[in-house]
Tab-separated table of C-alpha atoms in Angstrom:
chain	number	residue	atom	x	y	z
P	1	UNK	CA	0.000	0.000	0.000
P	2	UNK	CA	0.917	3.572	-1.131
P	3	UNK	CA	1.222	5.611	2.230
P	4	UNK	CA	3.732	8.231	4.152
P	5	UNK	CA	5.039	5.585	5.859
P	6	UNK	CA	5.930	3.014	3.303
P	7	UNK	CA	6.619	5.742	0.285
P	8	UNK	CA	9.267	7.066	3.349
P	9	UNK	CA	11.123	3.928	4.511
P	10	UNK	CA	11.577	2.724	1.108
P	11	UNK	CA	12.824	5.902	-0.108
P	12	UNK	CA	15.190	5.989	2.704
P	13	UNK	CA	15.832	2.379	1.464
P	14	UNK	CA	16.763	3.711	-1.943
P	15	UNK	CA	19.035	6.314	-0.129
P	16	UNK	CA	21.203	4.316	1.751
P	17	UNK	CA	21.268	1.648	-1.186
P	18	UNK	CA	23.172	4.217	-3.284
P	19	UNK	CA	25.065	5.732	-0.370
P	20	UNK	CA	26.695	2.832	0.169
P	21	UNK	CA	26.888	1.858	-3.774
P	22	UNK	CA	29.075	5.546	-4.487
P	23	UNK	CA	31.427	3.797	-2.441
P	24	UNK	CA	31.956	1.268	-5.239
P	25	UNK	CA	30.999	2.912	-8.247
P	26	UNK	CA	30.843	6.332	-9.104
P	27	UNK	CA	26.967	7.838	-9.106
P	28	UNK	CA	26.435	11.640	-10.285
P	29	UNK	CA	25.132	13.909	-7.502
P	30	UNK	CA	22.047	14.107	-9.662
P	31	UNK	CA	20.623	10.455	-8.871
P	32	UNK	CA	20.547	11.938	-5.499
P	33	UNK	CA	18.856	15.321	-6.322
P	34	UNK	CA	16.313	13.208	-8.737
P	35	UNK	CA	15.698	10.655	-6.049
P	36	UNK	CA	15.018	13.525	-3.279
P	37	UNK	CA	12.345	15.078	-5.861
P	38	UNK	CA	10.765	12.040	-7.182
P	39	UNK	CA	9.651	12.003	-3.300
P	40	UNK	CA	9.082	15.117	-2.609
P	41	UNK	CA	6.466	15.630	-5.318
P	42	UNK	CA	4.933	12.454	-3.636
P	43	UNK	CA	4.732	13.685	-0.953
P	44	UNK	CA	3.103	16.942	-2.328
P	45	UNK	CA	0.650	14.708	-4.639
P	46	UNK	CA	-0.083	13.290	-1.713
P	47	UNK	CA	-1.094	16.115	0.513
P	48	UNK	CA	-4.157	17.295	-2.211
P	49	UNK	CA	-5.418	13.931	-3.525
P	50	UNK	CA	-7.644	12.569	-1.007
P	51	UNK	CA	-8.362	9.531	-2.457
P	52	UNK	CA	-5.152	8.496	-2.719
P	53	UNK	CA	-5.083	8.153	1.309
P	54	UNK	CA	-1.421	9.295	1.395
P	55	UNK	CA	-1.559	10.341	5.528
P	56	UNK	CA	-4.847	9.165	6.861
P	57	UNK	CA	-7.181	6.546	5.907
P	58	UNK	CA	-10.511	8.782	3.847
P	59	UNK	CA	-13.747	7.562	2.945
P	60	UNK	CA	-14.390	9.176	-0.451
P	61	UNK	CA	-17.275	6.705	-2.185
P	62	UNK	CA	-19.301	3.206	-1.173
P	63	UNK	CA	-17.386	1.214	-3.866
P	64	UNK	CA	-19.028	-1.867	-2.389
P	65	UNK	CA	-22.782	-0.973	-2.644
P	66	UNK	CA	-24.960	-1.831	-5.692
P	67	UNK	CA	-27.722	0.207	-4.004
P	68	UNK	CA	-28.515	3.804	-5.379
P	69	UNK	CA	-27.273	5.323	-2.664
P	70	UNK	CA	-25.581	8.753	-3.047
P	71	UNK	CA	-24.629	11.442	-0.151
P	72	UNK	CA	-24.825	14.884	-0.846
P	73	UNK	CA	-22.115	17.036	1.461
P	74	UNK	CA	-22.176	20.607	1.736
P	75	UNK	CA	-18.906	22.784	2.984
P	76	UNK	CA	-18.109	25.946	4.597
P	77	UNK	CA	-21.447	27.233	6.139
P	78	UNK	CA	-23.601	28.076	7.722
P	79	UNK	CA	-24.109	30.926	5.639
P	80	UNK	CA	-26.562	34.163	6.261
P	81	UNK	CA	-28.431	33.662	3.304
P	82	UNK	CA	-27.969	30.384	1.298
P	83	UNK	CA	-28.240	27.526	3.838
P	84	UNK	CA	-32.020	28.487	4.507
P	85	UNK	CA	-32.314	27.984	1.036
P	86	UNK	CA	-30.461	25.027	0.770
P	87	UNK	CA	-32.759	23.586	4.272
P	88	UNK	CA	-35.752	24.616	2.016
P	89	UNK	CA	-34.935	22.237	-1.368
P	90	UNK	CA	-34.479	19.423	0.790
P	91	UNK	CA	-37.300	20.238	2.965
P	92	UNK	CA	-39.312	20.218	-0.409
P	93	UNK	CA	-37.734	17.173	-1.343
P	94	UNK	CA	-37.338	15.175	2.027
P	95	UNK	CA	-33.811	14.755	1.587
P	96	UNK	CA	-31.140	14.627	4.570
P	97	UNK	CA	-27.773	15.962	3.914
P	98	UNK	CA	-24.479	16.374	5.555
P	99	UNK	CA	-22.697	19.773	6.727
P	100	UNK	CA	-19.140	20.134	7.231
P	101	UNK	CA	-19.396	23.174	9.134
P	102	UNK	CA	-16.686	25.867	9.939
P	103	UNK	CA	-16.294	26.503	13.661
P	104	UNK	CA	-16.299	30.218	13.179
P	105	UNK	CA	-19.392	30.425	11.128
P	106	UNK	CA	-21.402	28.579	14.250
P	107	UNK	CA	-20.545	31.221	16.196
P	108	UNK	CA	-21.575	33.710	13.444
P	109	UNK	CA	-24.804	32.322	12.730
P	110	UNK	CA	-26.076	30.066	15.580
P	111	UNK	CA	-29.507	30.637	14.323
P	112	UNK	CA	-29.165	28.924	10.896
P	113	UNK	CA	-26.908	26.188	12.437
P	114	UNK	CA	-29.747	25.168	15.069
P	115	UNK	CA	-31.935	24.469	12.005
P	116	UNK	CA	-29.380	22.400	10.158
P	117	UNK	CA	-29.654	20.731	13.383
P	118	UNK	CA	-33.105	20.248	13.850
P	119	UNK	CA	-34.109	19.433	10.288
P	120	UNK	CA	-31.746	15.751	11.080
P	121	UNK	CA	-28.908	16.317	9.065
P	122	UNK	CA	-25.647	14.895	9.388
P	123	UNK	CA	-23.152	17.706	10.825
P	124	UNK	CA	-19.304	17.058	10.337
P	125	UNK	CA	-16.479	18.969	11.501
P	126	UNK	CA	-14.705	21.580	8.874
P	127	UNK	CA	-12.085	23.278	10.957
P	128	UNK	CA	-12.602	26.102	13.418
P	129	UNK	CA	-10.850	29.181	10.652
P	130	UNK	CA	-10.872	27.288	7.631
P	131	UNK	CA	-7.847	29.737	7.117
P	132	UNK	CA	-5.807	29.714	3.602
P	133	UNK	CA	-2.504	28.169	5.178
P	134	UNK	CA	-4.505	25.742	7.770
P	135	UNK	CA	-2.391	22.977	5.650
P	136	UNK	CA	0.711	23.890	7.243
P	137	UNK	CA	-0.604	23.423	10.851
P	138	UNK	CA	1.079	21.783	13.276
P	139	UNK	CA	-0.217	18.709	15.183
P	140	UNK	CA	-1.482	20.579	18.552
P	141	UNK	CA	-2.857	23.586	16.398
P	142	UNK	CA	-4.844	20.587	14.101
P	143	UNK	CA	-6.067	19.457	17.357
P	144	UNK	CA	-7.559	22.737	18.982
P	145	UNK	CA	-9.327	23.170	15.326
P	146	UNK	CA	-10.653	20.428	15.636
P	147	UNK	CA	-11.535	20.289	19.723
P	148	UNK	CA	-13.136	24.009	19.170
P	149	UNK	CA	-15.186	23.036	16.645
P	150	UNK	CA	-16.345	20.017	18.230
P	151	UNK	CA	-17.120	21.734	21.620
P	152	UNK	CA	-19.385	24.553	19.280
P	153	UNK	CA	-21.286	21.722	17.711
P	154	UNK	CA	-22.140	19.723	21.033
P	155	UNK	CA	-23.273	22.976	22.680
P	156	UNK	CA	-26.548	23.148	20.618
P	157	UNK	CA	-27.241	19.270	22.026
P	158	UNK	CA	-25.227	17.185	19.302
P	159	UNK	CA	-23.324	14.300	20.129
P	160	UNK	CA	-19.387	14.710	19.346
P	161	UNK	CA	-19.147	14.655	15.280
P	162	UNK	CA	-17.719	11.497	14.018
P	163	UNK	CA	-16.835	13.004	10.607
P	164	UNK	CA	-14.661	15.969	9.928
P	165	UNK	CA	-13.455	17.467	6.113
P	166	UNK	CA	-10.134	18.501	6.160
P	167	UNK	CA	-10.685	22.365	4.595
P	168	UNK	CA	-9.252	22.398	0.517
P	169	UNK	CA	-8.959	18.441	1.106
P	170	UNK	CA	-5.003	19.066	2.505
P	171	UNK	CA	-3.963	16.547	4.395
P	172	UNK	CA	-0.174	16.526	6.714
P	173	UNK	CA	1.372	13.704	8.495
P	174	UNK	CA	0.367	16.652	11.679
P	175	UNK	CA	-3.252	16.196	10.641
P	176	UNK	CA	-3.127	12.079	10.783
P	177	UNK	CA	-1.732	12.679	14.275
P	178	UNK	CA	-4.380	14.980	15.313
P	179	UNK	CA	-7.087	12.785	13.883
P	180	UNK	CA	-5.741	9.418	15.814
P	181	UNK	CA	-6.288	11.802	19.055
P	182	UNK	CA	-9.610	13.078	17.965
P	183	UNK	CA	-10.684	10.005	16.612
P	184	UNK	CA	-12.871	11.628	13.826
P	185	UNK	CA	-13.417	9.456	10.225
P	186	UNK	CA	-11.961	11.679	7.518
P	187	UNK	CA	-14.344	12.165	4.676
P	188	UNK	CA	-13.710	12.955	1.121
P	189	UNK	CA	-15.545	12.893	-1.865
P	190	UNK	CA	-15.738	11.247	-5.183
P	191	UNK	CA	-17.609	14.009	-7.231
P	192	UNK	CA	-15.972	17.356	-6.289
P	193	UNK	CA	-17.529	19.496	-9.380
P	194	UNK	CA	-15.780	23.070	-8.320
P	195	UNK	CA	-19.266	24.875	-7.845
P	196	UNK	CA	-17.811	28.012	-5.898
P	197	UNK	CA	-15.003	28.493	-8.538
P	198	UNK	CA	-17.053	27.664	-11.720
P	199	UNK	CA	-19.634	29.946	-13.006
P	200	UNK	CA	-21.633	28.069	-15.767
P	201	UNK	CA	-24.537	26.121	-13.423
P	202	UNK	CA	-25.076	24.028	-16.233
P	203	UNK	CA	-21.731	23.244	-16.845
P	204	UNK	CA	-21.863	22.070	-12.413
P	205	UNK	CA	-24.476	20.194	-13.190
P	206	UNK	CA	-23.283	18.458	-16.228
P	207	UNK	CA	-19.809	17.018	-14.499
P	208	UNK	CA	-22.030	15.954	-11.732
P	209	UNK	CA	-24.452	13.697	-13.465
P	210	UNK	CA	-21.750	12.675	-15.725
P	211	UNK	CA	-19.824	11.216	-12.626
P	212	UNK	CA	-22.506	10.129	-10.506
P	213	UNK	CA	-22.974	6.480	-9.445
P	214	UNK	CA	-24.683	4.694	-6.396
P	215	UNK	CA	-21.888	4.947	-3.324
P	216	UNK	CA	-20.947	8.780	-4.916
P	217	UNK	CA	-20.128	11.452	-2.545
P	218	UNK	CA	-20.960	14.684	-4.139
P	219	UNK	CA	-18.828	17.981	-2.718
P	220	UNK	CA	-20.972	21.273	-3.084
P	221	UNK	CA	-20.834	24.708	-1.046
P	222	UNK	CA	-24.107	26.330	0.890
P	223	UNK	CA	-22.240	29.768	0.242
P	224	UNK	CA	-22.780	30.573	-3.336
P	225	UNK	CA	-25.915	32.135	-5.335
P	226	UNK	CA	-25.826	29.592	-7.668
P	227	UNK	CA	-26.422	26.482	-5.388
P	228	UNK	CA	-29.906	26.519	-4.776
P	229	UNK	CA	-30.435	26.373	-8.501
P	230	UNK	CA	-27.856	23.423	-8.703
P	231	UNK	CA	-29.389	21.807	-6.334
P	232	UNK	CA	-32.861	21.529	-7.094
P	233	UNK	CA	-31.942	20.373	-10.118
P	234	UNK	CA	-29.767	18.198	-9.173
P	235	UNK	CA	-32.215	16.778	-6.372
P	236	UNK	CA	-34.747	15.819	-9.479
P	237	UNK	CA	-32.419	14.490	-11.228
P	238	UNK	CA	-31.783	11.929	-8.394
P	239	UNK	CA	-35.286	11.543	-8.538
P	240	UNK	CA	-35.690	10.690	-12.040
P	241	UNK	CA	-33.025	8.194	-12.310
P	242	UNK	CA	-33.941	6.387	-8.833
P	243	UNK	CA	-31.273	7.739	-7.011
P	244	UNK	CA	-31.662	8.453	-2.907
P	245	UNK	CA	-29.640	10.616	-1.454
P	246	UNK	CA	-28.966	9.630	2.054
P	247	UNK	CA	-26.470	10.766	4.734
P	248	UNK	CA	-22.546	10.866	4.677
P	249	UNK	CA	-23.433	8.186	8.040
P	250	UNK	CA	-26.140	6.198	6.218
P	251	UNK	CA	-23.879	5.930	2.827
P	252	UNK	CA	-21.317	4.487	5.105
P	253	UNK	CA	-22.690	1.259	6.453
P	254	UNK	CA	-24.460	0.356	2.984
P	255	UNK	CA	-23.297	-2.854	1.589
């Protein structure tokens, strides 16, 4: 298995292998400068491709189930104005969701967050600042992101969230760490089709369908204009092609 761990001993391995082979032959200085990139752009491949569960073991799809069973996951909010209008769509279309919610956006808007809460969807942990750099945290400063959040979420009667989103999908050997304290499941996605970076809705819409499958988890945003017109879309599409969309929780113990 392709991991930190492994990728690092063997290149280590590979280090010491032609360490003690320039003692015998004669090995350009470049090997070792090629050898020390090949890993670090591992490494960095690593770090941004979820599914490739470089640092921490992620659940990004059911791969197992035959059941139409997709999870639709929402990041960043709550947000002043279009989480009530996400709530509303799957009100109207008696859906339950998942929210990776930011710490600092509870705080924000406890109002909107309470209804996410009572309307039975699945919250997950996003980070407390969701800041641009949060990738290069440390293991302790991981862990308080994490422990803030959690504390926000179980003061409006939640249990402890078993699921948090690492913010921009980075993950760090300091983030595995903090998650073995925490104990949270790391959740990815499958279908991630860029909805607060791309403008066209159609074009949103199009990548989705064109990647969905039962087991998908679908990555969209509750902070952007155009989402409540993705999504109601995209919520009768499900229901034209027999899809359910069920909980980040539920998608997980299908078989």
């Amino acid at each position: 298995m392709l991991n930190f761990k492994n990728t690092t001993i063997a290149y280590i391995a590979i280090l010491l292998l032609l360490m003690v082979g320039s003692l015998f032959f004669y090995f350009s200085g470049w090997v070792f400068f090629y050898v020390i990139i090949s890993y670090l752009i591992i490494i960095i491949f690593g770090s941004f491709w979820m599914k490739f569960r470089f640092f921490v073991p992620t659940f990004t799809a059911n791969k197992i189930t035959n059941k139409p069973y997709v999870a639709l996951t929402f990041d960043d909010g709550p947000h002043p104005v279009y989480t009530e209008q996400v709530l509303l769509l799957l009100r109207k279309y008696q859906i339950r969701a998942t929210f990776f919610c930011i710490g600092k956006n509870i705080e924000r808007y406890p109002d909107i967050f309470k209804k996410i809460v009572e309307e039975g969807h699945t919250i997950g942990n996003h980070s407390y600042s969701h800041k641009n750099t949060i990738g290069f945290n440390g293991t302790k400063c991981w862990i308080n992101e994490l422990e803030q959040t959690d504390t926000l979420i179980e003061s409006f009667g939640v249990k402890k969230p078993a699921y948090f989103r690492p913010p921009f999908g980075v993950t760090s050997p300091h983030l595995a760490k903090a998650i073995s304290f925490t104990s949270h499941t790391v959740i990815g996605w499958s279908i991630r089709p860029y909805d607060t970076s791309i403008k066209h809705k159609w074009a949103i819409l199009r990548h989705i369908k064109r990647k969905l499958k039962p087991g998908s988890v679908v990555l969209l945003h509750d902070t952007h204009a155009r989402i409540p017109f993705i999504l109601e879309r995209l919520l009768l599409f499900l229901h034209e092609n027999n899809y359910k969309a069920v909980t980040i929780n539920r998608l997980l113990d299908e078989k």
